[in-house]
Coordinates of N, CA and C in Angstrom, one line a residue:
V1 N -10.3 22.7 -10.5 CA -11.7 23.7 -10.2 C -11.4 24.8 -11.3
Q2 N -12.1 25.4 -12.0 CA -11.8 26.3 -12.9 C -13.5 27.4 -12.1
I3 N -12.9 28.7 -11.5 CA -14.1 29.5 -11.3 C -13.9 30.7 -11.8
L4 N -14.9 31.7 -12.0 CA -15.2 32.4 -12.5 C -16.0 33.6 -11.6
L5 N -15.0 34.8 -11.3 CA -15.6 35.4 -10.3 C -16.3 36.8 -11.5
K6 N -17.5 37.2 -11.1 CA -17.6 38.5 -12.5 C -17.9 39.1 -11.3
L7 N -17.5 40.5 -10.9 CA -17.8 41.7 -10.2 C -18.6 42.7 -11.2
W8 N -19.4 42.7 -10.4 CA -20.7 44.0 -10.9 C -21.1 45.2 -9.7
R9 N -21.9 46.2 -10.6 CA -22.1 47.4 -10.0 C -22.4 47.2 -8.3
N10 N -23.3 46.3 -8.4 CA -23.7 45.9 -6.8 C -23.5 44.8 -6.3
G11 N -22.6 43.9 -6.7 CA -22.3 42.5 -6.3 C -21.4 42.5 -6.9
F12 N -21.4 40.7 -6.3 CA -20.6 39.8 -7.6 C -21.1 38.3 -7.7
S13 N -20.7 37.6 -8.3 CA -21.3 36.8 -9.1 C -19.8 35.2 -9.1
L14 N -20.3 34.3 -8.4 CA -19.5 33.3 -8.7 C -20.2 31.9 -9.3
D15 N -18.9 31.8 -11.1 CA -19.5 30.9 -11.8 C -21.5 31.4 -12.2
D16 N -21.7 32.1 -12.7 CA -23.1 32.3 -13.1 C -23.9 32.1 -12.2
G17 N -23.6 32.0 -10.5 CA -24.8 31.8 -9.9 C -25.3 33.5 -9.1
E18 N -25.8 33.2 -8.1 CA -26.7 34.4 -7.4 C -25.6 35.9 -7.2
L19 N -26.0 36.7 -7.2 CA -25.5 37.7 -6.8 C -25.2 38.1 -5.3
R20 N -23.9 38.4 -4.6 CA -23.7 38.5 -3.3 C -23.7 40.3 -3.5
S21 N -23.6 40.4 -2.2 CA -23.7 42.3 -2.0 C -22.3 41.7 -1.2
Y22 N -21.9 43.2 -1.8 CA -20.7 44.0 -1.4 C -20.7 44.0 -0.1
S23 N -21.7 44.6 0.3 CA -22.2 45.1 2.0 C -22.0 44.2 3.3
D24 N -22.4 42.6 2.3 CA -22.4 41.0 3.8 C -20.9 41.4 4.0
P25 N -20.7 41.2 5.8 CA -19.4 40.7 6.2 C -18.8 39.5 5.2
T26 N -19.5 38.6 4.7 CA -18.8 37.3 4.8 C -18.8 37.6 3.0
N27 N -19.2 38.1 2.4 CA -18.7 38.4 1.4 C -17.5 39.3 1.1
A28 N -17.6 40.3 2.3 CA -16.1 41.4 2.4 C -15.1 40.3 2.1
Q29 N -15.5 39.2 3.1 CA -14.2 38.9 3.8 C -14.0 38.1 2.5
F30 N -15.1 37.4 2.3 CA -14.2 36.7 0.5 C -13.6 37.5 -0.3
L31 N -14.5 38.5 -0.7 CA -13.0 39.7 -1.4 C -11.6 39.9 -1.0
E32 N -11.6 40.4 0.2 CA -10.3 40.6 0.7 C -8.9 39.8 0.7
S33 N -9.3 38.0 1.0 CA -8.9 37.2 1.2 C -8.4 37.5 -0.9
I34 N -9.4 37.5 -1.5 CA -8.9 37.3 -2.4 C -7.7 38.2 -3.0
K35 N -8.0 39.3 -2.8 CA -7.2 41.1 -2.6 C -5.8 40.5 -2.0
R36 N -5.6 39.4 -1.0 CA -4.3 39.1 -0.6 C -3.5 38.3 -0.9
G37 N -4.1 37.0 -2.3 CA -3.9 36.5 -3.2 C -4.0 35.3 -2.7
E38 N -5.3 35.0 -1.4 CA -5.3 34.0 -0.8 C -6.2 33.3 -1.2
I39 N -6.6 31.9 -1.3 CA -8.3 31.3 -2.0 C -8.7 31.2 -0.5
P40 N -10.0 31.5 -0.9 CA -10.9 32.5 0.6 C -11.4 30.5 0.8
V41 N -11.9 30.8 2.0 CA -11.9 29.5 2.8 C -12.9 28.4 2.2
E42 N -14.2 29.3 1.8 CA -15.1 28.5 1.1 C -14.7 27.9 -0.2
L43 N -14.0 28.5 -1.1 CA -13.4 27.4 -2.4 C -12.3 26.7 -1.8
Q44 N -11.9 26.6 -0.7 CA -10.9 25.5 -0.1 C -11.8 24.1 0.2
R45 N -13.0 24.5 0.8 CA -13.6 23.2 1.0 C -14.2 23.0 -0.3
L46 N -14.5 24.1 -1.2 CA -15.5 23.4 -2.1 C -14.8 22.4 -2.7
V47 N -13.3 22.5 -3.4 CA -12.0 21.6 -4.2 C -11.5 20.8 -2.7
H48 N -12.0 20.8 -1.6 CA -11.0 19.4 -1.0 C -9.8 19.4 -1.0
G49 N -9.0 20.9 -1.2 CA -7.9 20.8 -0.9 C -6.8 20.7 -2.9
G50 N -7.7 20.8 -3.6 CA -7.2 20.6 -4.8 C -6.8 21.9 -5.3
Q51 N -6.3 22.2 -6.5 CA -5.9 24.0 -7.5 C -6.7 24.2 -7.8
V52 N -7.3 25.3 -7.4 CA -8.5 26.5 -8.2 C -7.8 27.4 -8.4
N53 N -8.4 27.6 -10.0 CA -7.9 28.3 -11.0 C -9.2 29.6 -11.2
L54 N -8.5 30.6 -10.5 CA -10.1 31.9 -10.6 C -9.9 33.1 -11.3
G55 N -10.6 33.3 -12.0 CA -10.9 33.6 -13.4 C -11.3 34.7 -12.7
M56 N -11.3 35.7 -13.1 CA -12.5 37.4 -13.2 C -12.4 38.1 -14.1
E57 N -14.1 38.5 -14.1 CA -14.8 39.4 -14.8 C -15.0 40.8 -14.6
D58 N -15.1 41.7 -14.9 CA -14.9 43.2 -14.6 C -16.2 43.8 -15.3
H59 N -17.6 44.0 -14.9 CA -18.9 44.6 -15.0 C -19.4 45.2 -14.4
Q60 N -18.2 46.0 -13.8 CA -18.9 47.1 -12.3 C -19.2 48.2 -13.5
E61 N -19.6 47.9 -14.2 CA -20.4 49.6 -15.3 C -22.1 48.9 -15.2
Q62 N -22.1 47.6 -14.5 CA -23.7 47.1 -15.3 C -24.5 46.7 -13.6
E63 N -25.3 47.0 -14.1 CA -26.8 45.9 -12.9 C -26.4 44.4 -13.1
Y64 N -26.5 43.7 -12.3 CA -26.3 42.1 -12.2 C -28.0 41.8 -13.2
V65 N -27.5 41.0 -13.8 CA -29.0 40.1 -14.3 C -28.4 38.8 -14.2
K66 N -29.3 38.6 -13.3 CA -29.3 36.4 -13.4 C -29.3 36.1 -15.1
P67 N -28.4 35.1 -15.1 CA -28.5 34.6 -16.7 C -29.3 33.7 -16.3
R68 N -29.6 33.1 -18.4 CA -30.2 32.2 -17.7 C -29.6 30.7 -17.9
L69 N -30.7 29.6 -17.2 CA -29.9 28.7 -17.0 C -29.6 27.4 -18.2
R70 N -28.1 27.2 -17.7 CA -28.4 26.6 -19.0 C -27.5 24.7 -18.4
F71 N -27.9 24.0 -19.5 CA -27.9 22.3 -19.3 C -26.4 22.6 -19.2
K72 N -25.6 22.0 -17.8 CA -25.0 21.3 -17.5 C -24.8 20.2 -17.2
A73 N -23.9 19.1 -18.2 CA -23.7 17.9 -17.9 C -23.2 17.3 -16.6
F74 N -23.8 16.6 -16.4 CA -23.1 15.9 -15.1 C -21.6 15.6 -15.2
S75 N -20.9 16.0 -14.7 CA -19.2 15.6 -14.8 C -18.8 15.3 -13.8
G76 N -19.0 14.4 -12.4 CA -18.6 14.1 -11.6 C -18.0 12.5 -12.2
E77 N -17.9 11.3 -10.7 CA -18.0 10.5 -11.0 C -18.5 9.6 -10.4
G78 N -18.9 8.3 -10.6 CA -19.8 7.3 -10.5 C -19.2 6.4 -9.8
Q79 N -19.5 5.8 -8.4 CA -18.9 4.9 -7.5 C -20.0 3.6 -7.6
K80 N -19.5 2.5 -7.6 CA -20.2 1.4 -7.8 C -20.3 0.8 -5.9
L81 N -21.7 0.2 -5.4 CA -21.7 -0.1 -4.6 C -21.9 -1.4 -4.6
G82 N -22.0 -1.9 -3.5 CA -21.2 -3.7 -3.5 C -20.7 -4.8 -4.3
S83 N -20.5 -5.7 -5.0 CA -20.0 -6.1 -5.6 C -18.8 -5.9 -6.3
L84 N -17.6 -6.1 -5.7 CA -16.6 -5.9 -6.5 C -16.4 -6.0 -8.5
T85 N -16.9 -7.4 -8.5 CA -17.0 -7.6 -9.8 C -18.4 -6.8 -10.3
P86 N -18.4 -6.6 -12.0 CA -19.9 -6.5 -12.6 C -20.9 -7.3 -12.2
E87 N -22.2 -7.1 -12.2 CA -23.2 -8.2 -12.1 C -23.6 -7.9 -13.6
I88 N -23.6 -9.4 -14.0 CA -24.1 -9.0 -15.3 C -26.4 -9.7 -15.0
V89 N -27.2 -9.1 -15.9 CA -27.5 -9.2 -15.5 C -28.9 -9.9 -16.3
S90 N -28.6 -11.2 -16.4 CA -29.7 -12.2 -17.6 C -29.9 -13.9 -17.3
T91 N -30.9 -14.0 -17.3 CA -32.0 -15.1 -17.2 C -31.9 -15.7 -18.3
P92 N -31.9 -16.8 -18.1 CA -32.2 -17.5 -19.4 C -33.6 -17.9 -20.0
S93 N -34.5 -17.7 -21.1 CA -35.6 -17.5 -21.1 C -36.3 -18.4 -21.2
S94 N -35.5 -19.9 -21.0 CA -35.8 -21.0 -21.7 C -35.1 -22.0 -21.2
P95 N -35.5 -23.2 -20.9 CA -34.6 -24.6 -20.3 C -33.8 -24.8 -21.6
E96 N -33.8 -24.5 -22.7 CA -33.1 -25.3 -23.6 C -31.8 -24.1 -23.2
E97 N -32.1 -22.3 -22.9 CA -30.9 -21.9 -23.0 C -30.4 -21.9 -21.5
E98 N -30.9 -22.1 -21.0 CA -30.3 -22.6 -19.2 C -29.2 -23.3 -19.7
E99 N -29.1 -24.8 -20.4 CA -28.6 -25.8 -21.1 C -27.4 -25.3 -21.3
K100 N -27.7 -24.3 -22.5 CA -26.6 -23.9 -23.6 C -25.6 -23.1 -22.9
S101 N -26.0 -22.6 -21.6 CA -25.1 -21.6 -20.7 C -24.0 -22.5 -20.0
I102 N -24.5 -24.0 -19.4 CA -23.8 -24.6 -18.7 C -22.9 -25.5 -19.8
L103 N -21.4 -25.1 -19.7 CA -20.5 -25.5 -20.6 C -20.8 -27.4 -20.3
N104 N -19.9 -27.7 -21.7 CA -19.9 -29.2 -21.4 C -18.4 -29.3 -21.0
A105 N -17.2 -28.9 -20.7 CA -16.3 -29.2 -20.0 C -15.9 -30.4 -20.0
P106 N -14.4 -31.1 -20.1 CA -14.0 -31.8 -19.5 C -13.8 -32.3 -18.6
L107 N -15.4 -32.2 -17.6 CA -15.3 -32.2 -16.1 C -16.2 -33.6 -15.9
L108 N -15.6 -34.4 -15.3 CA -16.2 -35.2 -14.8 C -17.3 -35.6 -13.7
I109 N -18.7 -35.7 -14.3 CA -19.7 -35.6 -13.6 C -20.1 -37.1 -13.1
D110 N -19.8 -37.3 -12.0 CA -20.6 -38.7 -11.7 C -22.1 -38.5 -10.9
D111 N -23.0 -39.0 -12.3 CA -24.0 -38.9 -12.2 C -25.0 -39.8 -10.8
S112 N -23.9 -40.7 -10.3 CA -24.6 -41.7 -9.0 C -24.5 -40.8 -7.6
M113 N -23.6 -39.7 -7.9 CA -23.2 -39.2 -6.6 C -24.2 -37.7 -6.5
P114 N -24.7 -37.4 -5.6 CA -25.1 -35.7 -5.1 C -24.2 -34.6 -5.4
A115 N -24.9 -33.6 -6.6 CA -24.6 -32.9 -7.8 C -24.8 -31.2 -7.3
T116 N -24.4 -30.1 -7.9 CA -24.6 -29.0 -7.7 C -24.5 -28.1 -8.6
K117 N -24.9 -27.0 -8.8 CA -25.0 -25.9 -9.9 C -24.2 -24.8 -9.1
I118 N -22.9 -24.6 -10.1 CA -22.3 -23.5 -8.9 C -21.9 -22.6 -10.7
Q119 N -23.0 -20.9 -9.8 CA -22.6 -20.0 -10.9 C -21.1 -18.8 -11.1
I120 N -20.3 -18.8 -11.8 CA -18.9 -18.2 -11.9 C -18.9 -17.0 -11.9
R121 N -19.1 -15.5 -11.8 CA -18.8 -14.7 -12.3 C -17.7 -13.8 -12.9
L122 N -17.4 -14.3 -13.7 CA -16.2 -13.7 -14.1 C -15.4 -12.1 -14.0
A123 N -14.3 -12.1 -14.2 CA -13.7 -10.6 -14.0 C -14.1 -9.7 -15.1
D124 N -14.1 -10.4 -16.0 CA -14.6 -9.6 -18.0 C -15.7 -9.3 -17.4
G125 N -16.9 -9.7 -16.4 CA -18.2 -9.5 -16.7 C -18.9 -10.7 -17.1
S126 N -18.4 -11.8 -17.9 CA -19.7 -12.8 -18.2 C -19.2 -13.6 -16.8
R127 N -20.6 -14.3 -17.4 CA -20.2 -15.6 -16.5 C -20.7 -17.1 -17.0
L128 N -20.1 -18.0 -16.1 CA -20.1 -19.5 -16.0 C -21.4 -20.5 -15.2
I129 N -22.1 -21.0 -16.3 CA -22.8 -21.9 -14.9 C -22.4 -23.5 -15.0
Q130 N -21.9 -23.9 -14.2 CA -21.7 -25.7 -14.2 C -21.7 -26.7 -13.6
R131 N -22.5 -27.7 -13.3 CA -22.6 -28.4 -12.5 C -21.4 -29.1 -12.5
F132 N -21.3 -29.7 -11.5 CA -20.3 -30.1 -10.4 C -20.9 -31.5 -8.9
N133 N -19.6 -32.3 -9.0 CA -20.8 -33.1 -7.5 C -20.2 -32.3 -7.0
Q134 N -20.7 -32.8 -5.8 CA -20.2 -32.2 -4.4 C -19.0 -32.3 -3.5
T135 N -18.5 -33.7 -4.4 CA -17.0 -34.1 -4.0 C -16.7 -33.5 -4.6
H136 N -16.5 -32.8 -5.5 CA -15.3 -32.2 -6.5 C -14.4 -30.7 -5.5
R137 N -13.6 -30.5 -6.1 CA -12.9 -29.6 -5.0 C -13.1 -28.3 -5.1
I138 N -12.8 -26.8 -5.1 CA -12.3 -25.7 -4.9 C -11.5 -25.9 -6.6
K139 N -9.8 -26.0 -6.2 CA -9.4 -26.1 -7.0 C -10.1 -26.7 -8.7
D140 N -11.0 -27.8 -8.9 CA -11.8 -27.9 -9.9 C -12.3 -26.8 -10.5
I141 N -12.9 -26.0 -9.4 CA -13.6 -24.9 -10.4 C -12.4 -23.9 -10.5
R142 N -11.4 -23.7 -10.5 CA -10.4 -23.3 -11.1 C -9.8 -23.7 -11.9
E143 N -9.5 -25.1 -12.2 CA -9.4 -25.6 -13.7 C -10.2 -25.2 -14.6
F144 N -11.5 -25.8 -14.3 CA -13.2 -25.6 -15.5 C -12.8 -24.1 -15.6
I145 N -12.2 -23.1 -14.9 CA -12.3 -21.4 -15.6 C -11.3 -21.8 -16.4
I146 N -10.2 -22.2 -15.8 CA -9.0 -21.6 -17.1 C -9.7 -22.9 -18.3
Q147 N -9.9 -23.3 -18.3 CA -10.5 -24.4 -19.5 C -11.4 -23.6 -20.0
A148 N -12.1 -23.1 -19.9 CA -13.6 -22.7 -20.6 C -13.0 -21.1 -21.1
R149 N -11.6 -20.1 -19.9 CA -11.6 -19.1 -20.7 C -9.9 -19.3 -20.2
P150 N -9.0 -19.9 -21.7 CA -7.8 -19.8 -21.4 C -7.3 -19.1 -21.5
A151 N -7.9 -17.5 -21.1 CA -6.9 -16.4 -21.1 C -6.9 -16.1 -19.8
F152 N -7.0 -17.2 -18.7 CA -7.3 -16.5 -17.6 C -5.9 -17.9 -16.8
A153 N -5.7 -18.7 -18.3 CA -4.2 -19.2 -17.4 C -2.9 -18.7 -17.1
T154 N -2.8 -17.8 -17.2 CA -1.5 -17.0 -17.0 C -2.1 -15.5 -15.6
T155 N -3.2 -15.7 -15.5 CA -3.5 -14.5 -14.8 C -4.0 -15.0 -13.5
D156 N -3.5 -14.0 -12.7 CA -3.6 -14.4 -10.9 C -5.0 -13.9 -10.7
F157 N -5.7 -14.9 -10.1 CA -7.2 -14.7 -10.2 C -7.5 -15.4 -8.1
V158 N -8.6 -14.9 -7.4 CA -8.5 -15.4 -6.5 C -10.0 -16.0 -6.6
L159 N -10.6 -16.7 -6.0 CA -11.8 -17.0 -5.7 C -12.5 -16.5 -5.2
V160 N -13.7 -16.2 -4.7 CA -14.2 -15.5 -3.6 C -16.0 -15.7 -3.3
T161 N -16.6 -15.9 -2.2 CA -18.1 -16.3 -1.9 C -18.7 -14.9 -2.4
T162 N -20.0 -14.7 -2.4 CA -20.8 -12.8 -2.3 C -21.1 -13.2 -0.9
F163 N -22.5 -12.3 -0.5 CA -22.3 -11.4 0.6 C -22.3 -12.6 1.4
P164 N -22.0 -13.3 2.8 CA -20.6 -11.9 2.9 C -19.6 -12.7 2.3
N165 N -18.9 -11.3 1.6 CA -17.6 -12.2 1.0 C -16.3 -12.7 1.9
R166 N -15.8 -13.8 1.3 CA -14.6 -14.9 1.8 C -14.0 -15.1 0.7
E167 N -13.0 -15.1 1.1 CA -12.2 -15.2 -0.2 C -11.9 -16.8 0.6
L168 N -12.1 -17.8 -0.6 CA -11.7 -19.3 -0.8 C -10.2 -20.0 -1.0
T169 N -9.7 -19.5 0.2 CA -8.6 -19.9 0.0 C -7.9 -21.3 -0.4
D170 N -8.7 -22.4 0.5 CA -8.2 -24.0 1.0 C -8.9 -24.6 -0.2
E171 N -7.5 -24.8 -1.6 CA -8.2 -24.6 -2.6 C -8.5 -26.5 -2.5
S172 N -8.5 -27.0 -1.9 CA -8.1 -28.6 -1.6 C -9.7 -28.6 -0.6
L173 N -10.8 -27.9 -0.3 CA -11.7 -28.1 0.1 C -12.8 -28.7 -0.6
T174 N -13.6 -30.0 -0.7 CA -14.9 -29.8 -1.5 C -15.8 -29.0 -1.5
L175 N -16.5 -28.8 -2.3 CA -17.2 -27.8 -2.5 C -18.5 -28.0 -1.0
Q176 N -18.7 -28.8 -0.8 CA -19.7 -29.3 0.1 C -19.2 -28.5 1.2
E177 N -18.1 -28.7 1.7 CA -17.2 -28.3 3.3 C -16.8 -27.2 2.6
A178 N -16.9 -26.2 2.3 CA -16.6 -24.7 1.6 C -17.9 -24.6 1.9
D179 N -19.5 -24.9 2.1 CA -20.7 -24.5 2.2 C -20.8 -23.8 0.8
I180 N -20.5 -23.9 -0.5 CA -20.7 -23.1 -1.1 C -22.2 -24.0 -2.2
L181 N -22.5 -24.4 -2.1 CA -23.0 -25.8 -2.5 C -24.6 -24.6 -3.2
N182 N -24.8 -24.5 -4.9 CA -25.8 -24.1 -5.5 C -25.6 -22.3 -4.8
T183 N -24.3 -21.9 -5.4 CA -23.9 -20.4 -5.0 C -23.5 -20.1 -6.2
V184 N -23.1 -18.7 -5.9 CA -22.8 -17.3 -7.1 C -20.8 -17.4 -6.6
I185 N -20.2 -17.8 -7.2 CA -18.7 -17.4 -6.5 C -18.5 -16.2 -7.8
L186 N -17.7 -15.5 -7.3 CA -16.9 -14.3 -8.5 C -15.2 -14.5 -8.2
Q187 N -14.8 -14.4 -9.3 CA -13.9 -14.1 -9.6 C -13.5 -13.3 -9.6
Q188 N -12.1 -13.0 -8.9 CA -11.2 -11.3 -8.7 C -9.6 -11.8 -9.2
L189 N -9.6 -10.9 -10.1 CA -8.7 -10.2 -10.4 C -7.2 -10.0 -9.6
K190 N -6.1 -10.5 -9.0 CA -5.0 -10.1 -7.9 C -4.4 -8.7 -8.6

């Protein structure tokens, strides 16, 4: 972290912040730490044990003048809460579009048997929607993903349910036995 300490006639400031009086005991202790070559406790807490580069400017011939506020872009980092894979929010606007998103890969569906639709959110952010019989197995979902996206054939991945997240490890279970009828399945890369 880069911090600029400016010394003024009537106090000091850090990074164009407020004026701090030399007579305040906390501020005097802060300056004493710097004179001894130590990182003040306040700055240690600020950087959480990271490195501090302290620059100094001498303005002791001038009175402190509050600087104009300048726009400072957000320089932190964001954290996504919830799902480990990105969620693509897009709903088909018509039944025709929904039918287009259902892939007709060589997966045999027995129309005389009960069926279900499974939405698969892939690790690359895209999604697949496919109709399966309830007697299809979890390994059929894996094979379907590889047929639909051949790039995943050489990639090690797991299938996970949405909340509560549960890894589908026994791929011999039917979709009904795994209790994943009409659900969303997440693909997570290992």
